[in-house]
Coordinates of C-alpha atoms in Angstrom, one line a residue:
Chain A
M2 CA 22.9 -25.3 -8.7
Q3 CA 20.9 -26.0 -11.9
T4 CA 18.0 -28.3 -11.6
N5 CA 15.0 -27.9 -13.9
L6 CA 12.0 -30.0 -13.0
S7 CA 9.8 -28.9 -15.8
G8 CA 12.3 -29.4 -18.5
D9 CA 11.8 -25.9 -20.0
S10 CA 14.9 -24.1 -21.0
D11 CA 15.7 -21.4 -18.4
S12 CA 15.0 -18.5 -20.7
N13 CA 11.3 -19.6 -20.9
V14 CA 10.9 -19.8 -17.2
V15 CA 9.5 -16.5 -15.6
V16 CA 9.0 -17.7 -12.1
R17 CA 11.2 -20.3 -10.5
A18 CA 10.6 -21.7 -6.8
R19 CA 12.8 -24.4 -5.2
D20 CA 12.0 -25.4 -1.7
V21 CA 10.3 -21.9 -0.9
R22 CA 9.3 -21.5 2.7
K23 CA 7.7 -18.9 4.8
F24 CA 7.4 -18.7 8.5
F25 CA 5.4 -16.1 10.5
A26 CA 7.0 -16.7 13.9
E27 CA 6.9 -20.4 14.5
R28 CA 4.1 -21.2 12.0
E29 CA 4.9 -22.2 8.5
V30 CA 2.7 -20.9 6.1
V31 CA 4.4 -21.9 2.7
C32 CA 6.1 -25.2 3.1
G33 CA 8.9 -25.9 0.8
L34 CA 7.2 -25.3 -2.6
N35 CA 8.8 -26.1 -6.0
F36 CA 7.3 -25.0 -9.1
D37 CA 8.1 -23.0 -12.3
V38 CA 5.9 -20.8 -14.5
P39 CA 6.7 -20.4 -18.1
Q40 CA 6.5 -17.4 -20.0
G41 CA 3.5 -16.4 -21.7
I42 CA 0.8 -18.4 -19.8
C43 CA -1.9 -17.5 -17.3
F44 CA -1.0 -19.3 -14.1
G45 CA -3.7 -19.8 -11.5
I46 CA -3.1 -20.3 -7.8
L47 CA -6.1 -21.7 -6.1
G48 CA -6.7 -22.5 -2.5
P49 CA -9.2 -21.8 0.4
N50 CA -8.6 -19.1 2.7
G51 CA -5.2 -19.4 4.6
A52 CA -3.7 -21.8 2.1
G53 CA -0.7 -19.4 1.7
K54 CA -1.7 -17.8 -1.8
T55 CA -1.5 -14.2 -0.9
T56 CA 1.9 -14.8 0.9
L57 CA 3.3 -16.7 -2.1
M58 CA 2.3 -13.5 -4.3
R59 CA 3.6 -11.0 -1.8
M60 CA 6.9 -12.7 -1.6
L61 CA 7.0 -12.9 -5.4
V62 CA 6.7 -9.0 -5.5
G63 CA 9.1 -8.4 -3.0
L64 CA 6.5 -7.3 -0.2
S65 CA 7.3 -10.3 1.9
P66 CA 10.9 -11.7 2.6
V67 CA 11.4 -15.3 1.9
S68 CA 12.3 -17.3 4.8
S69 CA 14.3 -20.0 2.9
G70 CA 14.6 -21.5 -0.6
E71 CA 15.1 -20.0 -4.0
Y72 CA 12.4 -18.0 -5.4
S73 CA 13.3 -16.2 -8.5
L74 CA 11.9 -13.9 -11.2
F75 CA 13.3 -13.6 -14.7
G76 CA 16.4 -15.3 -13.2
Q77 CA 16.9 -12.8 -10.5
D78 CA 16.2 -13.2 -6.9
V79 CA 12.6 -11.7 -5.8
A80 CA 14.3 -9.3 -3.4
D81 CA 15.8 -7.4 -6.2
A82 CA 14.2 -4.0 -6.5
A83 CA 15.0 -3.7 -10.1
L84 CA 12.5 -6.2 -11.0
H85 CA 9.6 -4.0 -10.3
H86 CA 10.4 -2.3 -13.7
R87 CA 9.2 -5.8 -15.2
I88 CA 6.2 -6.4 -13.1
G89 CA 2.8 -5.1 -12.6
V90 CA 0.8 -5.8 -9.6
V91 CA -2.9 -5.7 -9.0
P92 CA -3.5 -6.3 -5.1
Q93 CA -6.6 -7.6 -3.5
Q94 CA -7.4 -4.4 -1.9
D95 CA -8.2 -1.3 -3.9
N96 CA -5.4 1.3 -3.4
L97 CA -6.2 4.0 -6.0
D98 CA -5.5 7.5 -5.1
P99 CA -8.8 9.0 -4.0
D100 CA -7.4 12.4 -4.4
F101 CA -6.9 12.2 -8.1
S102 CA -8.9 11.6 -11.3
V103 CA -8.9 8.5 -13.3
F104 CA -6.1 10.0 -15.7
K105 CA -4.1 11.5 -12.9
N106 CA -3.9 8.2 -11.1
L107 CA -2.2 6.7 -14.1
M108 CA 0.2 9.8 -14.4
V109 CA 1.3 9.7 -10.8
Y110 CA 1.9 5.9 -10.7
A111 CA 3.9 6.2 -13.8
N112 CA 6.1 8.7 -12.1
Y113 CA 7.2 6.0 -9.6
F114 CA 8.5 4.2 -12.4
S115 CA 10.6 7.3 -13.5
I116 CA 8.7 7.3 -16.9
D117 CA 8.9 10.5 -18.5
K118 CA 5.9 12.7 -18.8
D119 CA 5.3 12.4 -22.8
T120 CA 5.5 8.6 -22.6
A121 CA 3.5 8.4 -19.5
Q122 CA 0.7 10.6 -21.2
K123 CA 0.6 8.5 -24.2
R124 CA 0.5 5.2 -22.3
A125 CA -2.1 6.6 -19.9
Y126 CA -4.5 7.4 -22.9
E127 CA -3.8 3.9 -24.4
L128 CA -4.4 2.2 -21.2
L129 CA -7.8 4.2 -20.6
E130 CA -9.0 3.0 -24.0
F131 CA -8.0 -0.5 -22.9
A132 CA -9.7 -0.4 -19.7
S133 CA -12.9 1.3 -21.6
L134 CA -12.5 4.3 -19.2
S135 CA -11.7 6.8 -21.6
A136 CA -14.9 8.7 -21.0
R137 CA -14.1 8.9 -17.4
A138 CA -10.5 10.1 -17.6
N139 CA -11.2 13.3 -15.8
D140 CA -13.6 11.9 -13.1
G141 CA -12.5 11.4 -9.5
V142 CA -11.9 7.6 -8.7
M143 CA -14.5 7.8 -5.9
S144 CA -17.3 8.2 -8.6
L145 CA -16.4 4.9 -10.2
S146 CA -18.3 1.7 -9.9
G147 CA -16.5 -1.3 -8.5
G148 CA -15.9 -2.8 -11.9
M149 CA -14.4 0.5 -13.2
R150 CA -12.2 0.8 -10.2
R151 CA -10.8 -2.7 -10.8
R152 CA -10.2 -1.9 -14.6
L153 CA -8.3 1.0 -13.5
M154 CA -6.3 -0.8 -11.1
I155 CA -5.4 -3.3 -13.9
A156 CA -4.5 -0.3 -16.2
R157 CA -2.4 1.1 -13.4
S158 CA -0.5 -2.2 -13.2
L159 CA 0.3 -1.8 -17.0
V160 CA 1.9 1.7 -17.0
N161 CA 5.3 0.4 -16.8
D162 CA 4.6 -2.0 -19.7
P163 CA 5.4 -5.2 -17.7
D164 CA 6.4 -8.6 -18.7
L165 CA 4.6 -10.2 -15.9
V166 CA 1.3 -9.1 -14.3
V167 CA 0.4 -10.6 -10.9
L168 CA -3.2 -10.3 -9.9
D169 CA -4.8 -11.1 -6.4
E170 CA -8.4 -12.0 -6.6
P171 CA -9.0 -9.6 -9.7
T172 CA -12.7 -9.9 -9.7
T173 CA -13.8 -10.5 -6.1
G174 CA -17.0 -8.5 -5.4
L175 CA -18.0 -7.7 -8.8
D176 CA -21.1 -8.4 -10.8
P177 CA -21.1 -10.9 -13.8
Q178 CA -20.9 -8.1 -16.5
A179 CA -18.0 -6.5 -14.9
R180 CA -16.2 -9.9 -14.5
H181 CA -16.6 -10.9 -18.0
L182 CA -15.2 -7.6 -19.2
I183 CA -12.1 -8.1 -16.9
W184 CA -11.6 -11.8 -18.2
Q185 CA -11.6 -10.5 -21.8
R186 CA -9.2 -7.8 -21.0
L187 CA -6.9 -10.3 -19.1
R188 CA -7.2 -12.7 -22.0
S189 CA -6.0 -9.9 -24.5
L190 CA -3.0 -9.2 -22.3
K191 CA -2.1 -12.9 -22.8
T192 CA -2.3 -12.5 -26.6
R193 CA 0.1 -9.6 -26.3
G194 CA 2.5 -12.0 -24.8
K195 CA 2.4 -11.2 -21.1
T196 CA 2.6 -13.7 -18.4
L197 CA -0.3 -13.5 -15.9
I198 CA -0.3 -15.0 -12.4
L199 CA -3.4 -14.8 -10.6
T200 CA -5.2 -16.1 -7.4
T201 CA -8.9 -16.6 -7.3
H202 CA -11.7 -18.1 -5.3
Y203 CA -13.8 -18.5 -8.3
M204 CA -13.2 -21.8 -10.1
E205 CA -15.2 -20.5 -13.0
E206 CA -12.6 -17.6 -13.3
A207 CA -9.8 -20.3 -13.2
A208 CA -11.4 -22.3 -15.8
E209 CA -12.1 -19.4 -18.0
L210 CA -8.5 -17.7 -17.8
C211 CA -5.9 -20.2 -16.6
D212 CA -3.7 -22.4 -18.8
D213 CA -2.1 -23.9 -15.9
I214 CA -3.5 -24.2 -12.4
M215 CA -1.8 -25.0 -8.9
V216 CA -3.9 -26.1 -6.0
L217 CA -2.7 -25.1 -2.7
D218 CA -3.7 -25.9 0.9
H219 CA -1.9 -25.3 4.1
G220 CA 1.1 -24.1 2.3
K221 CA 1.5 -27.1 0.3
I222 CA 0.9 -28.0 -3.3
L223 CA -2.1 -30.5 -3.7
D224 CA -1.9 -30.8 -7.6
R225 CA -1.0 -28.8 -10.5
G226 CA -2.2 -29.0 -14.2
T227 CA -4.7 -27.7 -17.0
P228 CA -8.1 -27.3 -15.8
R229 CA -9.1 -30.4 -18.3
E230 CA -6.2 -32.4 -16.6
L231 CA -7.3 -31.7 -13.1
I232 CA -11.0 -32.7 -13.8
N233 CA -9.9 -35.9 -15.6
R234 CA -7.4 -36.9 -12.8
H235 CA -9.8 -36.2 -9.7
V236 CA -13.5 -36.5 -10.8
E237 CA -15.9 -38.5 -13.0
P238 CA -17.1 -36.5 -16.0
E239 CA -20.5 -36.2 -15.0
V240 CA -22.5 -35.0 -11.9
V241 CA -26.0 -35.3 -10.9
A242 CA -26.8 -33.1 -7.9
I243 CA -30.0 -34.3 -6.2
R244 CA -32.3 -32.8 -3.5
G245 CA -35.2 -34.5 -1.9
L246 CA -33.4 -37.8 -0.7
N247 CA -33.7 -38.4 3.1
T248 CA -31.3 -41.1 3.9
E249 CA -28.3 -42.6 2.6
A250 CA -30.2 -45.8 2.1
D251 CA -32.7 -43.8 -0.3
T252 CA -29.8 -42.5 -2.3
K253 CA -28.2 -46.2 -2.6
L254 CA -31.6 -47.5 -3.6
L255 CA -31.9 -44.8 -6.3
C256 CA -28.5 -45.7 -7.6
A257 CA -28.8 -49.3 -7.3
D258 CA -26.6 -51.3 -9.9
L259 CA -25.0 -47.9 -11.1
E260 CA -21.3 -47.1 -10.7
V261 CA -21.6 -43.9 -8.5
R262 CA -19.4 -42.0 -6.0
F263 CA -21.5 -40.1 -3.6
E264 CA -20.8 -36.9 -1.6
Q265 CA -23.3 -35.2 0.7
V266 CA -23.3 -31.6 1.3
G267 CA -26.1 -30.3 3.4
D268 CA -29.4 -31.4 1.9
T269 CA -27.8 -32.2 -1.5
W270 CA -26.2 -35.5 -2.6
F271 CA -23.7 -35.1 -5.5
C272 CA -23.4 -38.3 -7.5
Y273 CA -20.2 -38.6 -9.6
M274 CA -20.2 -41.0 -12.5
Q275 CA -18.9 -41.7 -16.0
D276 CA -22.2 -41.7 -17.6
A277 CA -25.1 -40.3 -15.8
R278 CA -28.1 -41.1 -18.4
S279 CA -29.9 -43.9 -16.5
L280 CA -29.6 -42.0 -13.1
V281 CA -31.1 -38.8 -14.8
A282 CA -33.8 -41.2 -16.0
R283 CA -34.7 -42.6 -12.7
C284 CA -34.6 -39.1 -11.2
A285 CA -37.1 -37.8 -13.8
E286 CA -39.5 -40.5 -12.8
D287 CA -39.6 -39.4 -9.1
A288 CA -41.6 -36.2 -8.8
S289 CA -40.3 -35.8 -5.2
L290 CA -36.7 -35.1 -6.4
T291 CA -35.1 -31.9 -7.7
F292 CA -32.0 -32.4 -9.7
I293 CA -29.3 -31.0 -11.8
H294 CA -27.3 -32.8 -14.3
R295 CA -23.9 -31.0 -15.4
P296 CA -20.4 -32.0 -16.4
A297 CA -17.9 -32.1 -13.7
S298 CA -16.1 -28.8 -13.0
L299 CA -12.9 -27.3 -11.4
E300 CA -15.3 -26.6 -8.5
D301 CA -15.8 -30.4 -7.8
V302 CA -11.9 -30.9 -8.1
F303 CA -11.3 -28.2 -5.7
L304 CA -13.8 -29.4 -3.1
K305 CA -12.5 -32.9 -3.4
L306 CA -8.8 -31.8 -2.9
T307 CA -9.3 -29.2 -0.1
G308 CA -12.4 -30.6 1.6
R309 CA -15.9 -29.3 2.2
D310 CA -15.3 -27.7 5.6
L311 CA -16.0 -24.2 6.0
R312 CA -12.6 -22.1 6.2
E313 CA -12.6 -19.2 8.4
E314 CA -9.7 -16.6 7.8
A315 CA -6.6 -17.9 9.3
Chain B
M11 CA 17.2 -3.0 3.4
D12 CA 19.8 -0.3 3.2
I13 CA 18.7 3.0 4.7
L14 CA 21.3 4.6 2.6
T15 CA 20.1 3.3 -0.6
L16 CA 18.3 6.3 -1.7
N17 CA 17.2 7.2 -5.4
P18 CA 16.6 11.0 -5.5
R19 CA 14.2 10.4 -8.4
H20 CA 12.1 8.1 -6.2
I21 CA 12.0 10.4 -3.4
W22 CA 11.0 13.1 -5.5
A23 CA 8.0 11.1 -7.0
V24 CA 6.7 10.4 -3.5
W25 CA 7.1 14.0 -2.6
Y26 CA 5.5 15.1 -6.0
R27 CA 2.3 13.0 -5.1
N28 CA 1.8 14.8 -2.0
Y29 CA 2.5 18.1 -3.6
L30 CA -0.1 17.4 -6.2
V31 CA -2.7 16.7 -3.5
W32 CA -1.8 19.8 -1.6
R33 CA -2.1 21.9 -4.8
K34 CA -5.9 20.9 -5.0
L35 CA -6.5 22.4 -1.6
I36 CA -4.2 25.2 -1.9
V37 CA -6.6 28.0 -0.9
A38 CA -7.6 26.3 2.2
S39 CA -4.2 25.3 3.1
M40 CA -2.7 28.8 2.5
L41 CA -5.5 30.4 4.4
G42 CA -4.5 28.5 7.6
N43 CA -0.9 29.2 7.0
F44 CA -1.4 32.8 6.8
G45 CA -4.4 33.4 8.9
D46 CA -3.4 31.3 12.0
P47 CA -0.2 32.9 12.8
F48 CA -1.8 36.5 11.8
L49 CA -4.3 36.0 14.6
Y50 CA -1.6 34.7 17.1
L51 CA 0.7 37.5 16.5
L52 CA -2.2 40.1 16.6
G53 CA -3.8 38.7 19.7
L54 CA -0.8 37.7 21.6
G55 CA 2.0 40.1 20.3
Y56 CA -0.1 43.3 20.5
G57 CA -2.4 42.2 23.4
L58 CA 0.2 40.5 25.7
G59 CA 2.9 42.9 24.3
M60 CA 1.2 45.9 25.3
Y61 CA 1.5 44.7 29.0
I62 CA 4.9 43.1 28.7
G63 CA 6.6 45.5 26.6
E64 CA 10.2 44.0 26.0
M65 CA 11.4 40.4 26.5
G66 CA 15.0 39.6 26.5
G67 CA 15.9 43.1 25.5
I68 CA 13.7 43.2 22.3
P69 CA 9.9 44.2 21.7
Y70 CA 7.5 41.3 22.7
M71 CA 6.1 41.3 19.1
A72 CA 9.7 40.3 17.7
Y73 CA 10.2 37.9 20.3
L74 CA 7.0 36.2 19.9
A75 CA 7.1 36.3 16.1
S76 CA 10.3 34.3 16.0
G77 CA 9.0 31.8 18.5
I78 CA 5.6 31.3 16.8
L79 CA 7.4 30.7 13.5
C80 CA 9.3 27.9 15.1
S81 CA 6.4 26.3 16.9
S82 CA 4.5 26.6 13.7
A83 CA 7.1 24.7 11.5
M84 CA 6.9 22.1 14.2
N85 CA 3.3 21.6 14.3
T86 CA 2.9 21.6 10.4
A87 CA 5.5 19.0 10.0
T88 CA 4.2 16.9 13.0
F89 CA 0.8 16.9 11.9
E90 CA 1.7 15.9 8.3
G91 CA 4.1 13.3 9.6
L92 CA 1.5 11.8 11.9
Y93 CA -2.1 12.2 10.6
S94 CA -1.6 12.5 6.9
A95 CA 1.3 10.0 6.6
F96 CA -0.7 7.6 8.6
T97 CA -3.7 7.7 6.2
R98 CA -1.4 7.1 3.3
M99 CA 0.4 4.4 5.2
N100 CA -2.7 2.5 6.5
H101 CA -6.1 3.5 5.2
Q102 CA -5.4 4.5 1.7
G103 CA -2.8 1.8 0.9
T104 CA -1.0 4.7 -0.9
W105 CA 2.4 3.4 0.4
E106 CA 1.7 -0.4 -0.4
G107 CA 0.9 1.0 -4.1
M108 CA 4.2 2.7 -4.2
L109 CA 5.9 -0.5 -2.9
A110 CA 4.8 -2.4 -5.9
T111 CA 6.8 0.1 -8.1
P112 CA 10.7 0.4 -7.9
V113 CA 10.2 2.8 -5.0
R114 CA 11.5 1.1 -1.8
V115 CA 10.1 1.7 1.7
Q116 CA 13.0 4.0 2.9
E117 CA 12.4 6.3 -0.2
V118 CA 8.9 6.4 0.7
V119 CA 9.8 7.5 4.2
A120 CA 12.5 9.9 3.0
G121 CA 9.9 11.4 0.5
E122 CA 7.4 11.7 3.3
I123 CA 9.9 13.5 5.6
V124 CA 11.0 16.0 2.9
W125 CA 7.4 16.7 2.0
A126 CA 6.5 17.4 5.5
A127 CA 9.3 19.7 5.9
S128 CA 8.2 21.4 2.7
K129 CA 5.0 22.2 4.3
S130 CA 6.8 23.6 7.4
L131 CA 8.8 25.7 4.9
I132 CA 5.4 26.9 3.4
S133 CA 4.0 27.9 6.6
G134 CA 7.2 29.2 8.1
T135 CA 7.7 31.6 5.2
A136 CA 4.2 32.7 5.4
I137 CA 4.7 33.7 9.1
L138 CA 7.9 35.3 8.2
L139 CA 6.0 37.6 5.8
V140 CA 3.0 38.2 8.3
A141 CA 5.6 38.9 11.0
G142 CA 7.4 41.4 8.7
I143 CA 4.1 43.2 8.1
L144 CA 3.1 43.3 11.8
G145 CA 6.7 44.6 12.8
G146 CA 7.9 41.2 14.2
V147 CA 11.0 41.4 11.9
Q148 CA 13.9 43.8 13.1
D149 CA 16.7 42.8 10.7
W150 CA 15.8 41.8 7.2
S151 CA 19.4 41.6 6.3
T152 CA 19.5 38.3 8.2
A153 CA 16.0 37.4 8.3
W154 CA 15.9 35.9 4.8
M155 CA 18.4 33.3 6.0
A156 CA 15.7 32.0 8.2
V157 CA 14.2 30.3 5.1
P158 CA 16.6 27.4 4.6
V159 CA 16.6 27.1 8.5
I160 CA 12.8 26.7 8.4
M161 CA 13.4 23.7 6.0
L162 CA 15.8 22.2 8.5
I163 CA 13.4 22.6 11.5
G164 CA 10.7 20.9 9.4
L165 CA 13.0 17.9 8.7
A166 CA 14.0 17.8 12.5
F167 CA 10.3 17.3 13.4
A168 CA 9.3 15.2 10.6
G169 CA 11.7 12.5 11.4
P170 CA 10.5 11.8 14.9
A171 CA 6.8 12.2 13.6
L172 CA 7.3 9.4 11.1
V173 CA 8.8 7.3 14.0
I174 CA 5.5 7.9 15.7
C175 CA 3.3 7.4 12.6
A176 CA 5.1 3.8 12.0
I177 CA 4.5 2.6 15.5
A178 CA 1.0 4.0 16.1
P179 CA -1.8 1.4 16.0
S180 CA -4.4 4.1 15.4
Y181 CA -5.0 8.0 15.3
D182 CA -5.7 8.1 18.9
F183 CA -2.3 7.2 19.7
F184 CA -1.0 10.7 18.5
M185 CA -2.6 12.2 21.5
Y186 CA 0.1 10.8 23.7
Y187 CA 2.7 12.4 21.3
F188 CA 1.0 15.6 21.4
T189 CA 0.5 15.7 25.2
L190 CA 3.8 14.3 26.2
V191 CA 6.1 15.7 23.6
V192 CA 4.7 18.5 21.4
T193 CA 2.8 20.6 23.9
P194 CA 5.7 20.7 26.6
M195 CA 8.1 21.8 23.7
F196 CA 5.6 24.5 22.9
L197 CA 5.5 25.7 26.5
F198 CA 9.1 25.2 27.6
C199 CA 11.4 25.8 24.6
G200 CA 11.5 29.5 24.6
V201 CA 8.7 30.3 22.4
F202 CA 7.0 32.8 24.9
Y203 CA 9.7 33.6 27.3
P204 CA 13.4 32.8 27.7
V205 CA 14.3 29.2 28.7
D206 CA 16.6 30.7 31.7
A207 CA 13.3 31.7 33.4
L208 CA 12.8 28.0 34.2
P209 CA 14.2 25.9 37.0
E210 CA 17.5 24.6 36.2
F211 CA 16.4 20.9 35.7
V212 CA 14.0 22.0 33.2
Q213 CA 16.5 24.1 31.5
W214 CA 18.7 21.0 31.1
F215 CA 15.8 19.0 29.8
A216 CA 14.8 21.9 27.3
Q217 CA 18.4 21.8 26.0
V218 CA 17.8 18.3 24.6
L219 CA 14.7 19.3 23.0
P220 CA 14.8 20.2 19.2
L221 CA 12.4 23.2 19.4
T222 CA 14.9 25.0 21.9
H223 CA 17.7 24.9 19.3
A224 CA 15.1 25.9 16.4
V225 CA 14.2 29.1 18.4
Q226 CA 17.8 29.9 19.3
L227 CA 18.7 29.7 15.5
I228 CA 15.6 31.5 14.3
R229 CA 15.3 34.4 16.9
P230 CA 18.8 35.9 16.3
L231 CA 18.2 35.8 12.5
L232 CA 14.9 37.8 12.7
T233 CA 16.0 40.3 15.5
E234 CA 19.0 42.2 16.8
L235 CA 20.0 39.5 19.3
P236 CA 23.3 37.8 18.8
L237 CA 23.6 34.4 17.2
V238 CA 25.2 32.1 19.6
N239 CA 26.5 28.5 18.7
P240 CA 24.9 28.2 15.5
L241 CA 26.7 24.9 14.6
L242 CA 25.5 23.4 17.8
H243 CA 21.9 24.1 17.0
I244 CA 22.2 23.0 13.5
S245 CA 23.7 19.7 14.6
V246 CA 21.2 19.0 16.9
L247 CA 18.3 19.7 14.5
L248 CA 20.1 17.6 11.7
A249 CA 20.6 14.7 14.5
Y250 CA 16.9 14.7 15.2
A251 CA 16.0 14.5 11.3
L252 CA 18.5 11.8 10.5
V253 CA 18.1 9.6 13.4
G254 CA 14.3 9.9 13.0
Y255 CA 14.5 9.0 9.4
A256 CA 16.7 5.9 10.1
I257 CA 14.3 4.6 12.8
A258 CA 11.3 5.4 10.9
A259 CA 12.5 3.7 7.6
N260 CA 13.4 0.5 9.7
L261 CA 10.1 0.5 11.6
A262 CA 8.0 1.1 8.3
R263 CA 10.1 -1.8 6.7
K264 CA 9.1 -4.2 9.6
K265 CA 5.4 -3.0 9.3
L266 CA 4.9 -3.2 5.6
I267 CA 7.3 -5.8 4.5
R268 CA 6.3 -9.0 6.4

């Protein structure tokens, strides 16, 4: 059956999902998803814990069987083992080989792809350069920092020169410097024509990297679009976050005559509006208030779509 | 998954990874391979042999050497297939890393089994040499044929070990396997004395166990005792290896591909 929702020609579609479902026993964790990922973009999958992100990724790389529906990569069913020659995977959990040096990790991994030694060696040196790890080539991986290990994981996922790189939370737990370096490297992969698919909890990361974002919760797609589209669609352009207001009545009084949408999180009131200048002026006059005025971000969209409740690991 | 879909290149890649790790620790590893049997044969072969003299018509040293060779091949493959493979399967995520490549889960299991058997081959060959030095080998014209048989013995114990590895929730679980399976085999399968010294029902039971067949193949090759029913023994060992592989591959798939 040929249905094409996005209207792209098939050759440009890397991933294609039609009514993809996944059950664990009776529980449905991926509930009939339909989406395409075009070639050459960075596609982000966002969602709280338990949304089905990781399962969706694991199915894509053949680590989890699809319960029903059509899920294909490069026009082939995701269960086809030969697809692994065209994908690189960076899992959430670090699984570098602790017994080997940085360089040897790449060489041993290349061997799983049946890449001959000379080619592997040449590629390993290039990838160490790419990951800024050349100076550490002969060090054991246990001596690397968290950021270096992540970079090595990304380098390792590239040993087979894949067309698609799948990353599950690539910068979780890293400091800002390490994250920026990784973002820069991931962007450079995109300019080399690779397609990236990543999951993340960091909205800033999604905004920095992704051309197209799918927000997922409870196994369903809540919305999809570019970061800018999502912000325009769901939230007002400006936000004033105010602390020091005791009651809702106080807040309403402060915002009298202004067109504002409120949300309260703990002791902070978030006021979303088209133009926040007059509210900012009022806040500035009241010394008892602490406030931050900023443009609306993906984080505001995410919280509006998935709710502000705390999610425990499902 | 088809357990018969096996790419030798992939199996070799899994094997080679383990080999590279082993090569890093070669000194400690080889010391264990040569040192342990040397002490065993010296202590029991000479010590006990002094009192026992002959067993089954041959000097006790020769009797014991062939038994220790088999039990050591069993232990080596079992340890590798339990503890080491478990670490790679669970704690280190090594298997999951491999599964993100064209290597399939049944090839990972096959590679692990062949590797565990290779370690048996190394330790078994070491014992053969030590036994030769200590006078435990009576007939070198057939003893060299023990080498491929040691590999087969390793495979026969690696298969079941990988099954246990795949169902084990933690390292502690392996104690059951040692207490209920490995230790009884060590004691009742003809390593130290002939199986026919045992009560009849135990003898029947011993005939089902792989170590009995391993000993009955190896001992005649190293000594002057006649080789009886070699095809039966080879078939039993082969069956353990293949059935073990098939079950382990299916269990590992269920555990990792969810």
